[in-house]
Coordinates of C-alpha atoms in Angstrom, one line a residue:
Chain A
M29 CA -30.9 -6.0 6.2
A30 CA -31.9 -9.2 4.5
D31 CA -33.7 -10.4 7.7
V32 CA -35.4 -7.1 8.0
L33 CA -36.8 -7.5 4.5
A34 CA -37.6 -11.1 5.0
N35 CA -39.6 -10.3 8.1
L36 CA -41.7 -7.7 6.5
P37 CA -44.5 -10.1 5.2
K38 CA -44.9 -11.5 8.7
T39 CA -45.8 -8.1 10.1
S40 CA -49.3 -6.9 10.1
P41 CA -50.6 -6.8 6.5
S42 CA -53.2 -4.1 7.2
G43 CA -52.1 -0.5 6.7
P44 CA -51.9 1.5 9.9
G45 CA -54.7 3.9 10.5
P46 CA -54.0 7.6 10.7
G47 CA -52.1 8.5 13.9
H48 CA -51.5 4.8 14.7
V49 CA -48.0 3.3 14.7
D50 CA -47.8 -0.4 14.0
P51 CA -45.7 -1.8 16.9
A52 CA -44.6 -4.9 14.9
H53 CA -43.6 -2.9 11.9
G54 CA -41.6 -0.4 14.0
E55 CA -40.0 -2.7 16.6
G56 CA -39.4 -6.0 14.8
P57 CA -36.2 -5.2 13.0
V58 CA -34.9 -3.1 16.0
R59 CA -35.3 -5.9 18.4
R60 CA -33.5 -8.3 16.1
D61 CA -30.6 -5.8 15.7
F62 CA -30.5 -5.4 19.4
L63 CA -30.2 -9.2 19.9
K64 CA -27.4 -9.4 17.4
L65 CA -25.5 -6.5 19.1
A66 CA -26.1 -8.0 22.5
A67 CA -24.9 -11.5 21.4
G68 CA -21.9 -10.0 19.7
S69 CA -20.8 -7.9 22.6
F70 CA -21.3 -10.8 25.0
A71 CA -19.0 -12.9 22.8
A72 CA -16.4 -10.1 22.7
V73 CA -16.5 -9.6 26.5
G74 CA -16.2 -13.3 26.9
T75 CA -13.2 -13.5 24.7
V76 CA -11.4 -10.7 26.5
V77 CA -12.2 -12.3 29.9
M78 CA -10.9 -15.6 28.8
A79 CA -7.8 -14.0 27.3
W80 CA -6.8 -12.1 30.4
P81 CA -5.7 -15.1 32.5
F82 CA -3.4 -16.2 29.7
I83 CA -1.9 -12.7 29.5
H84 CA -1.8 -12.0 33.2
S85 CA -0.1 -15.3 34.0
M86 CA 3.0 -13.9 32.3
N87 CA 3.1 -10.9 34.7
P88 CA 5.4 -11.3 37.9
S89 CA 4.1 -14.1 40.1
Q90 CA 3.6 -14.0 43.8
D91 CA 7.0 -15.4 44.7
V92 CA 8.7 -12.8 42.5
L93 CA 6.6 -10.0 44.0
A94 CA 7.6 -11.1 47.5
L95 CA 10.7 -9.1 47.5
A96 CA 13.1 -8.9 50.4
S97 CA 15.0 -5.7 51.1
T98 CA 18.8 -5.8 51.1
E99 CA 21.0 -4.4 53.9
V100 CA 24.5 -3.1 53.1
D101 CA 27.3 -2.6 55.6
L102 CA 29.2 0.5 54.7
T103 CA 32.2 0.1 57.0
P104 CA 34.5 -1.8 54.7
I105 CA 34.2 0.7 51.8
A106 CA 37.1 3.0 51.6
E107 CA 37.0 6.4 50.0
G108 CA 36.9 6.2 46.2
Q109 CA 35.8 2.6 46.4
A110 CA 32.5 1.0 45.5
V111 CA 30.5 -2.2 46.1
T112 CA 27.8 -3.8 44.1
V113 CA 24.9 -5.5 45.8
M114 CA 22.1 -7.5 44.4
W115 CA 18.5 -6.3 44.8
R116 CA 15.5 -7.5 42.8
G117 CA 17.8 -9.4 40.5
K118 CA 19.6 -6.2 39.6
P119 CA 22.9 -4.7 40.8
V120 CA 22.9 -1.7 43.1
F121 CA 26.0 0.5 43.1
V122 CA 27.1 1.9 46.5
R123 CA 30.0 4.3 46.0
R124 CA 31.9 6.2 48.6
R125 CA 32.9 9.3 46.7
T126 CA 36.0 11.3 47.2
P127 CA 35.7 15.1 47.9
Q128 CA 37.1 15.7 44.4
E129 CA 34.3 13.6 42.9
I130 CA 31.7 15.4 44.9
Q131 CA 33.2 18.7 43.8
E132 CA 33.1 17.7 40.2
A133 CA 29.5 16.6 40.4
R134 CA 28.5 19.9 42.1
S135 CA 30.3 22.2 39.7
V136 CA 28.3 21.1 36.7
P137 CA 25.6 23.6 35.6
V138 CA 22.3 21.8 35.8
S139 CA 21.1 23.3 32.6
E140 CA 23.8 21.4 30.7
L141 CA 22.3 18.1 31.7
R142 CA 20.1 15.9 29.6
D143 CA 18.1 14.8 32.7
P144 CA 18.6 17.9 35.0
A145 CA 19.2 17.0 38.6
T146 CA 21.4 18.6 41.2
D147 CA 24.0 16.5 43.0
Q148 CA 22.2 17.3 46.3
S149 CA 19.0 15.7 45.0
R150 CA 20.8 12.4 44.3
V151 CA 22.2 11.8 47.8
K152 CA 20.9 11.9 51.3
A153 CA 21.5 15.2 53.1
G154 CA 24.6 15.1 55.2
K155 CA 25.7 11.9 53.5
E156 CA 27.0 13.4 50.4
Q157 CA 29.8 10.9 50.3
W158 CA 27.5 8.0 49.6
L159 CA 26.0 7.6 46.2
V160 CA 23.5 4.7 45.9
V161 CA 22.2 4.1 42.4
L162 CA 20.7 1.2 40.5
G163 CA 23.5 -0.2 38.3
V164 CA 21.3 -0.5 35.3
C165 CA 21.9 1.6 32.3
T166 CA 18.7 3.5 31.5
H167 CA 19.2 2.8 27.8
L168 CA 18.8 -1.0 27.4
G169 CA 19.7 -2.3 30.8
C170 CA 23.4 -3.3 30.8
V171 CA 25.5 -2.9 33.9
P172 CA 27.8 0.1 33.4
L173 CA 31.5 -0.3 34.1
G174 CA 33.2 1.7 36.8
Q175 CA 32.8 -0.3 40.0
K176 CA 36.2 -2.0 39.8
P177 CA 39.3 0.3 40.1
T178 CA 40.6 -1.1 36.8
D179 CA 37.4 -0.3 34.8
A180 CA 37.1 2.5 32.3
R181 CA 34.9 5.0 33.9
G182 CA 34.0 7.1 30.9
D183 CA 34.7 10.6 30.0
Y184 CA 32.9 12.0 33.1
G185 CA 34.6 9.9 35.7
G186 CA 31.5 8.0 36.8
W187 CA 30.4 5.0 34.8
F188 CA 30.6 3.9 31.2
C189 CA 28.1 1.5 29.7
P190 CA 29.9 -0.8 27.2
C191 CA 26.8 -1.9 25.4
H192 CA 26.1 1.3 23.5
G193 CA 28.5 3.8 25.0
S194 CA 26.6 5.9 27.5
H195 CA 28.7 8.0 29.9
Y196 CA 27.6 8.8 33.4
D197 CA 29.2 11.4 35.8
T198 CA 30.2 11.1 39.4
A199 CA 26.5 11.6 40.5
G200 CA 25.3 8.9 38.1
R201 CA 23.8 11.4 35.7
I202 CA 23.7 10.7 32.0
R203 CA 26.1 13.0 30.1
R204 CA 26.7 11.4 26.7
G205 CA 25.4 8.5 24.7
P206 CA 21.9 7.1 24.0
A207 CA 20.6 6.6 27.5
P208 CA 17.7 9.0 28.2
T209 CA 17.8 9.4 32.0
N210 CA 20.1 9.4 35.0
L211 CA 20.9 6.1 36.7
A212 CA 17.8 5.4 38.9
I213 CA 18.0 5.9 42.7
P214 CA 16.4 3.0 44.6
D215 CA 14.4 3.5 47.6
Y216 CA 16.9 3.3 50.5
S217 CA 17.5 4.6 54.0
F218 CA 20.3 4.8 56.5
T219 CA 19.5 2.5 59.4
S220 CA 22.7 3.7 61.2
D221 CA 25.7 5.7 60.2
T222 CA 27.3 2.6 58.6
R223 CA 24.3 0.7 57.3
I224 CA 21.8 1.2 54.6
R225 CA 18.7 -0.7 53.7
V226 CA 17.7 -0.9 50.1
G227 CA 14.0 -1.5 49.3
Chain B
M25 CA -8.3 -36.4 -0.6
P26 CA -6.3 -35.7 -3.7
V27 CA -2.8 -35.5 -2.2
I28 CA -0.9 -37.4 -4.9
S29 CA -2.5 -35.4 -7.7
M30 CA -1.8 -32.1 -5.8
I31 CA 1.9 -32.9 -5.4
Q32 CA 2.0 -33.9 -9.1
L33 CA 0.3 -30.6 -10.0
E34 CA 2.4 -28.3 -7.7
Y35 CA 5.8 -30.0 -7.8
G36 CA 5.7 -32.4 -10.7
S37 CA 4.3 -30.7 -13.7
F38 CA 4.2 -27.2 -12.2
P39 CA 5.3 -24.9 -15.1
T40 CA 8.5 -23.1 -14.1
P41 CA 10.4 -20.5 -16.1
R42 CA 13.2 -22.3 -17.9
N43 CA 15.9 -19.7 -17.1
F44 CA 16.4 -20.0 -13.3
N45 CA 19.9 -19.4 -12.2
Y46 CA 21.3 -20.8 -8.9
F47 CA 19.9 -17.9 -6.9
W48 CA 16.6 -19.7 -7.2
N49 CA 17.9 -22.5 -5.0
F50 CA 17.8 -20.6 -1.8
G51 CA 14.1 -21.0 -1.1
A52 CA 14.5 -24.8 -1.1
L53 CA 17.7 -24.4 1.0
A54 CA 15.7 -22.4 3.6
M55 CA 13.1 -25.2 3.7
V56 CA 15.8 -27.8 4.2
T57 CA 17.3 -25.7 7.0
L58 CA 13.9 -25.3 8.7
A59 CA 13.5 -29.1 8.7
I60 CA 17.0 -29.5 10.2
M61 CA 16.4 -26.9 12.8
I62 CA 13.1 -28.5 13.9
A63 CA 14.5 -32.0 13.9
T64 CA 17.7 -31.1 15.9
G65 CA 15.7 -28.8 18.1
V66 CA 13.1 -31.3 19.2
I67 CA 15.8 -33.9 20.0
L68 CA 17.9 -31.3 21.9
S69 CA 14.8 -30.3 24.0
M70 CA 14.7 -33.9 25.3
Q71 CA 18.0 -33.2 27.1
Y72 CA 17.8 -29.5 27.9
T73 CA 16.6 -28.1 31.2
A74 CA 15.0 -24.6 31.2
N75 CA 16.0 -23.5 34.6
T76 CA 18.6 -20.8 35.4
H77 CA 20.5 -23.1 37.8
L78 CA 20.6 -26.0 35.3
A79 CA 20.4 -24.6 31.8
F80 CA 24.2 -24.0 31.2
D81 CA 25.1 -27.3 32.8
S82 CA 22.5 -29.2 30.8
V83 CA 23.9 -27.8 27.6
E84 CA 27.4 -28.9 28.7
R85 CA 25.9 -32.3 29.5
I86 CA 24.5 -32.5 25.9
M87 CA 28.1 -31.7 24.7
R88 CA 29.8 -34.3 26.8
D89 CA 27.5 -37.1 27.8
V90 CA 24.6 -37.4 25.3
N91 CA 25.4 -39.6 22.4
Y92 CA 26.2 -37.4 19.4
G93 CA 25.0 -34.5 21.6
W94 CA 27.9 -32.3 20.4
L95 CA 26.8 -33.0 16.8
L96 CA 23.2 -32.1 17.4
R97 CA 24.1 -29.0 19.3
Y98 CA 26.6 -27.7 16.8
A99 CA 24.2 -28.5 13.9
H100 CA 21.5 -26.6 15.7
S101 CA 23.6 -23.5 16.5
N102 CA 25.3 -23.4 13.1
G103 CA 22.0 -24.3 11.5
A104 CA 20.7 -21.0 12.7
S105 CA 23.6 -19.2 11.0
M106 CA 23.0 -21.2 7.8
F107 CA 19.3 -20.3 8.0
F108 CA 20.1 -16.6 8.0
I109 CA 22.8 -17.0 5.3
V110 CA 20.4 -18.7 2.9
T111 CA 17.5 -16.3 3.9
Y112 CA 19.6 -13.2 3.3
I113 CA 20.7 -14.5 -0.1
H114 CA 17.0 -15.4 -0.8
M115 CA 16.0 -11.9 0.1
W116 CA 18.8 -10.4 -1.9
R117 CA 17.7 -12.4 -5.0
T118 CA 14.2 -11.0 -4.5
L119 CA 15.5 -7.4 -4.3
Y120 CA 17.8 -7.8 -7.3
Y121 CA 15.3 -9.5 -9.6
G122 CA 12.3 -7.5 -8.5
S123 CA 10.4 -10.6 -7.3
Y124 CA 8.5 -8.5 -4.8
K125 CA 6.7 -6.5 -7.5
S126 CA 3.2 -7.0 -8.8
P127 CA 1.7 -9.6 -8.7
R128 CA 3.9 -11.0 -6.0
E129 CA 3.3 -8.4 -3.2
L130 CA 1.6 -10.8 -0.9
L131 CA 4.3 -13.4 -1.4
W132 CA 6.9 -10.8 -0.5
M133 CA 5.0 -9.6 2.6
L134 CA 4.6 -13.1 3.9
G135 CA 8.3 -13.5 3.4
V136 CA 9.0 -10.4 5.6
V137 CA 6.7 -11.9 8.2
L138 CA 8.8 -15.1 8.0
F139 CA 12.0 -13.1 8.4
I140 CA 10.7 -11.3 11.5
L141 CA 9.5 -14.7 13.0
M142 CA 12.9 -16.1 12.3
M143 CA 14.6 -13.3 14.1
A144 CA 12.4 -13.7 17.1
T145 CA 12.9 -17.4 17.2
A146 CA 16.7 -17.2 16.8
F147 CA 16.8 -14.5 19.6
M148 CA 14.9 -16.7 22.1
G149 CA 16.9 -19.8 21.2
Y150 CA 20.2 -17.9 21.8
V151 CA 19.0 -17.2 25.4
L152 CA 18.5 -20.8 26.3
P153 CA 22.2 -21.8 27.0
W154 CA 22.1 -19.1 29.7
G155 CA 25.7 -17.9 29.0
Q156 CA 26.8 -14.3 29.4
M157 CA 25.8 -13.3 25.8
S158 CA 22.4 -15.1 26.3
F159 CA 21.6 -13.1 29.4
W160 CA 22.8 -9.7 28.3
G161 CA 21.4 -10.1 24.8
A162 CA 18.0 -10.9 26.4
T163 CA 18.3 -7.9 28.7
V164 CA 19.1 -5.5 25.9
I165 CA 16.5 -6.8 23.4
T166 CA 13.6 -7.0 25.9
N167 CA 14.6 -3.5 27.1
L168 CA 14.0 -2.2 23.5
F169 CA 10.3 -2.3 24.4
S170 CA 10.9 0.1 27.4
A171 CA 11.5 2.8 24.9
L172 CA 7.8 2.9 24.1
P173 CA 6.2 5.8 25.9
L174 CA 3.7 5.1 28.7
I175 CA 3.2 1.3 28.3
G176 CA 6.9 0.4 27.7
E177 CA 7.8 -0.4 31.3
H178 CA 4.7 -2.6 31.7
I179 CA 5.4 -4.5 28.6
V180 CA 9.0 -5.2 29.7
T181 CA 7.9 -6.4 33.2
W182 CA 5.3 -8.6 31.5
L183 CA 7.9 -10.0 29.1
W184 CA 10.3 -10.7 31.9
G185 CA 7.8 -12.0 34.4
G186 CA 9.7 -10.0 37.0
F187 CA 12.0 -7.1 37.5
S188 CA 14.9 -8.4 35.6
V189 CA 15.7 -11.2 33.2
D190 CA 15.5 -14.3 35.4
N191 CA 14.1 -17.8 35.6
P192 CA 10.5 -16.9 34.5
T193 CA 12.1 -15.3 31.4
L194 CA 14.1 -18.3 30.5
N195 CA 11.1 -20.6 31.0
R196 CA 8.8 -18.6 28.7
F197 CA 11.5 -18.2 26.1
F198 CA 12.0 -21.9 26.0
S199 CA 8.3 -22.4 25.5
L200 CA 8.1 -19.8 22.7
H201 CA 11.2 -21.0 21.0
F202 CA 9.5 -24.4 20.7
L203 CA 6.2 -22.8 19.5
L204 CA 7.4 -20.3 16.9
P205 CA 9.1 -22.7 14.4
F206 CA 5.7 -24.3 13.9
L207 CA 4.2 -20.9 13.1
I208 CA 7.1 -20.5 10.7
V209 CA 6.1 -23.8 9.1
G210 CA 2.5 -22.5 8.8
V211 CA 3.5 -19.2 7.2
T212 CA 6.0 -21.0 4.9
F213 CA 3.0 -23.0 3.7
L214 CA 1.1 -19.8 2.9
H215 CA 4.3 -18.4 1.3
V216 CA 4.5 -21.4 -1.1
V217 CA 0.7 -21.2 -1.8
A218 CA 1.2 -17.5 -2.7
L219 CA 4.1 -18.4 -4.9
H220 CA 2.2 -21.1 -6.7
I221 CA -0.7 -18.8 -7.5
T222 CA 1.5 -16.2 -9.2
G223 CA 4.2 -18.5 -10.4
S224 CA 7.9 -17.9 -10.0
N225 CA 9.7 -14.8 -11.2
N226 CA 12.9 -15.4 -13.2
P227 CA 16.2 -13.6 -13.9
L228 CA 14.7 -11.6 -16.8
G229 CA 11.8 -10.4 -14.7
I230 CA 9.3 -11.0 -17.6
E231 CA 6.3 -13.3 -17.3
P232 CA 6.3 -16.6 -19.2
K233 CA 4.2 -16.1 -22.4
T234 CA 4.2 -19.4 -24.2
K235 CA 4.8 -23.0 -23.3
K236 CA 8.3 -22.6 -24.7
D237 CA 9.1 -20.3 -21.7
T238 CA 8.5 -22.9 -19.0
I239 CA 9.5 -26.4 -18.1
P240 CA 7.9 -28.8 -15.6
F241 CA 9.4 -28.4 -12.1
H242 CA 10.3 -32.1 -12.0
P243 CA 12.8 -33.3 -12.9
Y244 CA 14.6 -30.1 -14.0
Y245 CA 14.5 -28.1 -10.9
T246 CA 14.3 -30.9 -8.4
V247 CA 17.7 -31.9 -9.7
K248 CA 19.0 -28.4 -9.8
D249 CA 17.9 -27.9 -6.2
S250 CA 19.6 -31.1 -5.3
V251 CA 22.9 -29.8 -6.6
G252 CA 22.4 -26.7 -4.5
I253 CA 21.6 -28.8 -1.5
V254 CA 24.7 -30.9 -1.8
V255 CA 26.9 -27.8 -2.0
Y256 CA 24.9 -26.4 1.0
F257 CA 25.6 -29.5 3.0
I258 CA 29.3 -29.2 2.2
V259 CA 29.4 -25.7 3.6
F260 CA 27.3 -26.7 6.6
A261 CA 29.6 -29.7 7.3
I262 CA 32.7 -27.5 7.2
L263 CA 31.2 -25.2 9.7
V264 CA 30.0 -27.9 12.0
F265 CA 33.0 -30.2 11.9
F266 CA 36.0 -27.8 11.5
M267 CA 34.9 -24.4 12.9
P268 CA 31.8 -25.0 15.0
N269 CA 32.4 -21.9 17.2
Y270 CA 33.7 -19.5 14.5
L271 CA 30.3 -17.8 14.1
G272 CA 29.5 -17.8 17.8
H273 CA 30.8 -15.6 20.6
P274 CA 33.3 -17.0 23.2
D275 CA 31.6 -15.1 26.0
N276 CA 28.6 -17.4 25.8
Y277 CA 30.8 -20.1 27.3
I278 CA 30.8 -18.1 30.5
P279 CA 27.7 -18.8 32.7
A280 CA 25.3 -15.8 32.9
N281 CA 26.2 -13.3 35.6
P282 CA 23.6 -10.6 36.3
L283 CA 26.1 -8.4 37.9
V284 CA 28.7 -8.1 35.1
T285 CA 28.1 -7.1 31.6
P286 CA 30.8 -8.3 29.2
A287 CA 32.9 -5.4 27.9
H288 CA 32.2 -6.2 24.3
I289 CA 28.6 -7.3 24.0
V290 CA 27.5 -8.0 20.5
P291 CA 24.5 -9.9 19.2
E292 CA 24.8 -12.9 16.8
W293 CA 26.3 -11.9 13.5
Y294 CA 23.0 -12.1 11.6
F295 CA 21.5 -9.2 13.8
L296 CA 24.5 -6.9 13.4
P297 CA 23.3 -4.7 10.6
F298 CA 20.1 -3.9 12.5
Y299 CA 22.0 -3.5 15.7
A300 CA 24.2 -0.9 14.0
I301 CA 21.1 1.0 13.0
L302 CA 19.9 0.9 16.6
R303 CA 23.2 2.3 17.9
A304 CA 23.6 4.9 15.1
V305 CA 20.8 7.0 16.7
P306 CA 21.9 8.9 19.9
D307 CA 18.4 8.6 21.3
K308 CA 16.7 5.6 22.8
L309 CA 13.2 5.8 21.2
G310 CA 14.7 7.0 18.0
G311 CA 17.1 4.1 17.7
V312 CA 14.4 1.6 18.5
A313 CA 12.0 3.3 16.0
L314 CA 14.6 3.2 13.2
M315 CA 15.6 -0.4 13.9
G316 CA 12.0 -1.4 13.7
G317 CA 11.5 0.8 10.7
A318 CA 14.3 -0.9 8.9
L319 CA 12.2 -4.0 9.0
V320 CA 8.7 -2.4 8.6
I321 CA 9.8 -0.5 5.5
L322 CA 10.3 -3.8 3.7
F323 CA 6.5 -4.4 3.8
F324 CA 6.0 -1.2 1.7
L325 CA 8.8 -2.0 -0.8
P326 CA 6.4 -3.1 -3.6
W327 CA 4.8 0.3 -3.5
L328 CA 8.0 2.3 -3.0
D329 CA 9.6 0.9 -6.1
G330 CA 7.1 2.0 -8.8
S331 CA 9.3 1.0 -11.8
P332 CA 7.4 -1.5 -14.0
V333 CA 10.7 -3.3 -14.9
R334 CA 11.4 -6.1 -12.4
S335 CA 14.9 -7.3 -13.1
M336 CA 17.9 -5.0 -12.2
R337 CA 19.5 -6.4 -15.4
F338 CA 17.5 -3.9 -17.3
R339 CA 17.8 -1.0 -14.9
P340 CA 21.2 0.7 -15.6
I341 CA 21.1 3.1 -12.6
A342 CA 19.1 1.2 -10.0
K343 CA 21.4 -1.8 -10.5
W344 CA 24.4 0.1 -9.2
L345 CA 22.6 1.9 -6.4
F346 CA 21.3 -1.5 -5.3
L347 CA 24.7 -3.1 -5.4
L348 CA 25.9 -0.1 -3.3
W349 CA 23.0 -0.8 -0.9
T350 CA 24.3 -4.4 -0.6
V351 CA 27.8 -3.2 0.2
N352 CA 26.3 -0.8 2.7
F353 CA 24.4 -3.6 4.4
F354 CA 27.7 -5.4 4.9
V355 CA 29.3 -2.2 6.2
L356 CA 26.4 -1.9 8.7
G357 CA 27.0 -5.5 9.8
W358 CA 30.7 -4.7 10.2
V359 CA 30.2 -1.6 12.4
G360 CA 27.5 -3.4 14.3
G361 CA 30.3 -5.6 15.7
K362 CA 32.6 -2.7 16.5
P363 CA 32.6 -0.8 19.8
A364 CA 30.2 2.1 20.1
E365 CA 32.8 4.9 19.5
Q366 CA 34.0 7.1 16.7
P367 CA 34.5 6.6 13.8
Y368 CA 32.2 3.6 13.9
I369 CA 29.2 5.7 15.0
L370 CA 29.6 8.1 12.1
I371 CA 30.0 5.2 9.7
A372 CA 26.8 3.6 11.1
Q373 CA 25.0 6.9 10.7
I374 CA 26.0 7.2 7.1
G375 CA 25.1 3.5 6.5
T376 CA 21.7 4.0 8.2
A377 CA 21.0 7.1 6.1
Y378 CA 21.7 5.2 2.8
Y379 CA 19.7 2.2 3.9
F380 CA 16.6 4.3 4.3
A381 CA 17.4 6.7 1.4
Y382 CA 17.6 3.8 -1.0
F383 CA 14.0 2.8 -0.2
L384 CA 12.4 6.1 0.5
V385 CA 14.1 8.4 -2.0
L386 CA 16.1 6.6 -4.6
L387 CA 13.7 3.9 -5.6
P388 CA 10.7 6.3 -6.0
L389 CA 12.8 8.8 -8.0
L390 CA 14.3 6.1 -10.2
A391 CA 10.8 4.8 -11.0
K392 CA 10.2 8.3 -12.6
F393 CA 13.5 9.2 -14.2
E394 CA 15.3 6.0 -15.0
K395 CA 15.2 4.8 -18.6
P396 CA 15.3 1.0 -18.6
L397 CA 17.1 -1.1 -21.2
P398 CA 14.9 -2.9 -23.8
L399 CA 13.3 -6.0 -22.4
P400 CA 13.5 -9.3 -24.4
E401 CA 10.4 -10.5 -26.2
S402 CA 10.1 -13.7 -24.2
I403 CA 12.1 -15.9 -21.9
A404 CA 12.6 -18.5 -24.6
S405 CA 13.8 -16.0 -27.2
A406 CA 16.3 -14.4 -24.8
V407 CA 17.6 -17.7 -23.5
L408 CA 17.7 -19.9 -26.6
K409 CA 19.3 -17.1 -28.7
R410 CA 22.1 -16.8 -26.2
R411 CA 22.7 -20.5 -26.2
G412 CA 22.7 -20.7 -30.0
G413 CA 19.5 -22.7 -30.1
G414 CA 18.6 -21.5 -33.6
P415 CA 15.7 -19.3 -34.6
L416 CA 12.3 -19.9 -33.1
P417 CA 9.2 -20.6 -35.1
A418 CA 8.0 -17.3 -36.3
G419 CA 4.6 -17.6 -34.7
A420 CA 5.9 -17.9 -31.2
T421 CA 7.8 -14.6 -31.2
A422 CA 5.9 -12.5 -33.6
K423 CA 2.7 -12.6 -31.6
P424 CA 3.3 -13.6 -28.0
M425 CA 0.2 -14.8 -26.4
E426 CA -1.2 -12.7 -23.5
K427 CA -2.2 -15.7 -21.5
A428 CA -0.4 -19.0 -21.4

């Protein structure tokens, strides 16, 4: 505003005639404001553009993104046993469930669950024995106990997270504790009857 | 550049209330600790390797092969504990004597910023040895951000630099653990500037009125601080030389294993009260919000506590509720170290409720309904009378000056 006032004497001193708009009087301040806005936005965009490489450099790099898939041989896994494999730096649980465990998982009314999902939706059709889940508690990322036969498997016979006490059932569904969702199911497929490929 | 005269003005002749007790040592002790942490940290970084394959072994090499490496490492790790001990006492002093109240709000808020920076720095430093507790602590704390709706997962991936806590995470935590202490130095400078603008509070919570109420900082408080520093070094030395691992967790002597979470994972002791608040809530976002809220609420404390009386010495009800809050803070710390099962969860929930109720309900209500005890006329009259210093000149007490 100070510039606007300061500029006034420089504009045409003669009063405009009737019906005539003095271009300098009308445009001068507007043009100066426009220049200020343009310079300001240019600086703002420049700052953001320069900040982005700094921020984005902390996102996963190319070598981290180049992820291999993991193959798992299922033959050595006996009924009621489980193995843990590493995928993307995280454990994947592969469990061969007993008929009783499958029965338990199926008998739960879906409406009772915090994150409703049927047991069928958590396994591949015809392979109900095999439960493949990401072994990462959906609360804050610990590895739940339950893979070793000596582990405490929680009140629902699946997994128990020691960090904050989340209990998962035999379909890896969250039943009690602070975790918000069921154990995630990674993208996997059966390459033969006894092999799966994760990723 | 008037450096000498500035030091003379701010630390030599600086007028300081004459009635400080030993609780006023802890600011100086925190500064001493910060200096120790930076000195040992810079030297340790000359021997440490921030790589997942080498980090654990490089720390063991510091312990065994580097000259005095064991001393530097134990001084640094126990120094972190000492830093939190003196800071917690420093903050307790502030809460008890109302040092956060007008006109010291900015001083207090800068202090809360320092506390949060300290927690972030200590967290990232604890990750560096790459033991089991390092790894799983890092996993759990970074996962806190995944509770945020929509952007949470992206933030976690960005913090990790991948899909799990791994080498990129260790690398960046090393870099940030080196950087943040210097931010702490900067904010500490602002903290001291803010203090020297308002002047110090004192155990009576009344402002100095006449020259009789204050004494120059040097030599009276430099010597008093020195006594505190000697006692502090005795405690520090006992920790470092006789019980260097007492405050640590033995599981951090197991190299990090991404496939196995230790059965009893707990953070460092100084995080336990806040960890208990996190676990008290049976909901992910709720727990993270309350834990963050437990820190954020401190910023608003000067406006939640509307009572014009600063020192709890003259607040007959607030005093006891605050001491109960103190006990409650210890209880939260205790349950934070216990397994997440009953009755600990219930105790944590009650403790969390009282933590927030004190700030949000009790302090605002007390400001309205509590009748404070009569305040002394001046610092000098209260202190000298008690010490049998004889009557003061009439003019000094009869009409205290407004400005001095």
